mmCIF file of C-alpha atoms in Angstrom:
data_model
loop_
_atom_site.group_PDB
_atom_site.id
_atom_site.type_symbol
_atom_site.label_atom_id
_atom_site.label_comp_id
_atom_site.label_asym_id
_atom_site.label_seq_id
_atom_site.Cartn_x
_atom_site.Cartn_y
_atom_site.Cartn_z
ATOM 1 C CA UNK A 1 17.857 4.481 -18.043
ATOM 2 C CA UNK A 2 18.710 2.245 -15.059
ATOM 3 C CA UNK A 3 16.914 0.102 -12.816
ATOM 4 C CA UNK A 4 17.004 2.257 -9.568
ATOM 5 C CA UNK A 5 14.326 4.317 -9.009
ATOM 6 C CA UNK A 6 14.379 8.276 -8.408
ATOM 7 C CA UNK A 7 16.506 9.405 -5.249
ATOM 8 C CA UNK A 8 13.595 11.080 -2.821
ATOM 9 C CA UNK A 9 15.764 13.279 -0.431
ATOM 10 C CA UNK A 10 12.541 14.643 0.769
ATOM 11 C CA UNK A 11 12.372 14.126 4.335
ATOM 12 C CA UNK A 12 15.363 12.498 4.691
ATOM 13 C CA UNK A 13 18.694 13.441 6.443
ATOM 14 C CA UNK A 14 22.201 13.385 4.850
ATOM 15 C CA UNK A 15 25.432 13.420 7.364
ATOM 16 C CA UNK A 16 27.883 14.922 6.490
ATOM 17 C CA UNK A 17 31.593 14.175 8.376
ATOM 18 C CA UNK A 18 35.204 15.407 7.918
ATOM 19 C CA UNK A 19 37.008 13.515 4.759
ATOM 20 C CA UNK A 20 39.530 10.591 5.537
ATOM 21 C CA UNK A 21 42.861 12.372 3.795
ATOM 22 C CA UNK A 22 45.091 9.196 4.560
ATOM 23 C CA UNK A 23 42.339 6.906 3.374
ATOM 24 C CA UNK A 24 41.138 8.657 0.336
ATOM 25 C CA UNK A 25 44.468 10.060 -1.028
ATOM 26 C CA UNK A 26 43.107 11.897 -4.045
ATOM 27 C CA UNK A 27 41.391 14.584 -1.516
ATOM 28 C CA UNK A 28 44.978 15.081 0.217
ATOM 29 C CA UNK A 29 46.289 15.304 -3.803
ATOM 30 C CA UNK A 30 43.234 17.530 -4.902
ATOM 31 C CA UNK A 31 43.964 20.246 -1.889
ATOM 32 C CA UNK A 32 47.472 20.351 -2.390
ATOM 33 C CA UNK A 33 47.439 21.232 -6.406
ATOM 34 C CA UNK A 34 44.611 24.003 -5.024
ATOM 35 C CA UNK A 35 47.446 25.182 -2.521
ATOM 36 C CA UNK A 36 50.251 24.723 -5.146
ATOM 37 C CA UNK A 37 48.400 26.587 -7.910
ATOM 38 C CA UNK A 38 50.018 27.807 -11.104
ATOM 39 C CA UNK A 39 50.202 24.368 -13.026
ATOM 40 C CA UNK A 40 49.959 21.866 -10.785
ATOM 41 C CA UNK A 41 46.344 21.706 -11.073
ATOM 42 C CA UNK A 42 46.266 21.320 -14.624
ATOM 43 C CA UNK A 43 48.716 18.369 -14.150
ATOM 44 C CA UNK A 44 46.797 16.838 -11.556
ATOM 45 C CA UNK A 45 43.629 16.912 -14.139
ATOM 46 C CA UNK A 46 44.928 15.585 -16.806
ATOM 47 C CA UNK A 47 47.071 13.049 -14.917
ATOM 48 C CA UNK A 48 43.627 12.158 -13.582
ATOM 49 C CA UNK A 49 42.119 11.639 -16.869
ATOM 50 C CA UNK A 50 45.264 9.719 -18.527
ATOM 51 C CA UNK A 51 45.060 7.138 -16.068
ATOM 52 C CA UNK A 52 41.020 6.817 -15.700
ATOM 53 C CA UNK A 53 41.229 5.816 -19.450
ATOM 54 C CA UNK A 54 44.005 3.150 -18.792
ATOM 55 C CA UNK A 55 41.452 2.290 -15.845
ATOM 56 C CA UNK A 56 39.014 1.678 -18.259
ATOM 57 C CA UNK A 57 40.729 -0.120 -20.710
ATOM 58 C CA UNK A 58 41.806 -2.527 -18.267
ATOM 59 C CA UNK A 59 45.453 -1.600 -18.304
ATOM 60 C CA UNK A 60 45.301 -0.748 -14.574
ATOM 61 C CA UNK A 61 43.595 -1.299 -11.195
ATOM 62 C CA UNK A 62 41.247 1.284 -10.047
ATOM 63 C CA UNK A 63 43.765 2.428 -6.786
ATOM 64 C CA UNK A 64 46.368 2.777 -9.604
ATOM 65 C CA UNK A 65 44.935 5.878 -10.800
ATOM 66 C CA UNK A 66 45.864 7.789 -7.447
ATOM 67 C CA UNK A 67 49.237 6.594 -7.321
ATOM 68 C CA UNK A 68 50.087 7.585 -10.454
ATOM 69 C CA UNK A 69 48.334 11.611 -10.225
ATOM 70 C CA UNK A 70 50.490 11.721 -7.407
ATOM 71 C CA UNK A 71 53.975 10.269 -9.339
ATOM 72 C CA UNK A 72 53.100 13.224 -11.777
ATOM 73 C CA UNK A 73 52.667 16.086 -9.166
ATOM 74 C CA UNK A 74 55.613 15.151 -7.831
ATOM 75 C CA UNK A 75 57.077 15.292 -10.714
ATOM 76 C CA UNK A 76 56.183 18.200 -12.581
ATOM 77 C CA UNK A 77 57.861 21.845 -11.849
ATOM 78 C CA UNK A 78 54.978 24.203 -11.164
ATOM 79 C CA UNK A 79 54.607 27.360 -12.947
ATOM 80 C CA UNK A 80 52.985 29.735 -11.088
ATOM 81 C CA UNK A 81 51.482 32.969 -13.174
ATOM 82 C CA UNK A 82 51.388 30.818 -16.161
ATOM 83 C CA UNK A 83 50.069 31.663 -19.388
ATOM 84 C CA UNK A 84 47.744 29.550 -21.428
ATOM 85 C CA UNK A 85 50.114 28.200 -23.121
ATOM 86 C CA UNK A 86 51.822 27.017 -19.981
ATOM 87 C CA UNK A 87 48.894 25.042 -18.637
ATOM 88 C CA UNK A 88 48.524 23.539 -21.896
ATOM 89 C CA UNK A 89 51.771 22.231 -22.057
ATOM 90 C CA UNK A 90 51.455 21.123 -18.487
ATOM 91 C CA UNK A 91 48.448 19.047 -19.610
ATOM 92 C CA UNK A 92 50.577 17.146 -22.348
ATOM 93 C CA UNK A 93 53.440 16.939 -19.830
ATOM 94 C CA UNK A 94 51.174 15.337 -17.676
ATOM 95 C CA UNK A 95 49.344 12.814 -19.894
ATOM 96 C CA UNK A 96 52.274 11.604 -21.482
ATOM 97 C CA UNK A 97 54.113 11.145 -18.072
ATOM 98 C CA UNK A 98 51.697 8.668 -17.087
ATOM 99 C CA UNK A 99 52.187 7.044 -19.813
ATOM 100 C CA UNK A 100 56.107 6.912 -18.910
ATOM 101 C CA UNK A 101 55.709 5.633 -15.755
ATOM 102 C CA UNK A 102 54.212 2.776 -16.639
ATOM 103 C CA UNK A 103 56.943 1.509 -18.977
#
């Protein structure tokens, strides 16, 4: 439970507007591992979630977490037609590279 009460969208408006890519950089980094394809959006997953956890346990700043998804997609040689086995080892690449980057 929270303190906020329930969202009421009922008769209300929502605006919707075209997304900042040079502001928010993890949109521009989300549509290029769609265009990439093969691994890359594995890597750019579990990149993602590697360095939300260091987020969380304090080991790095919230805007840190961008920059380093996008030191591992730059880094990591997409597969394309992969196999399982490929993305899984993508996802492991990718984890433990953000790991490496920050020693």
């Amino acid at each position: 439970a929270n303190d906020f009460g329930k969202l009421e969208l009922i008769g209300k408006s929502l605006t919707f507007e075209e997304p900042d890519h040079e502001s928010f950089k993890s949109i521009r980094l989300s549509y290029k591992a769609l265009d990439t394809g093969g691994t890359m959006p594995a890597v750019l997953n579990a990149s993602n979630e590697a360095a939300v956890n260091l987020f969380l346990n304090r080991k790095i700043r919230f805007l840190d977490i961008q920059d380093l998804v996008e030191q591992c997609m730059k880094g990591h040689k997409t597969i394309q037609n992969a196999t399982l086995n490929d993305i899984l080892n993508a996802e492991t690449w990718a984890k433990e590279a953000v790991h490496k980057l920050l020693n």
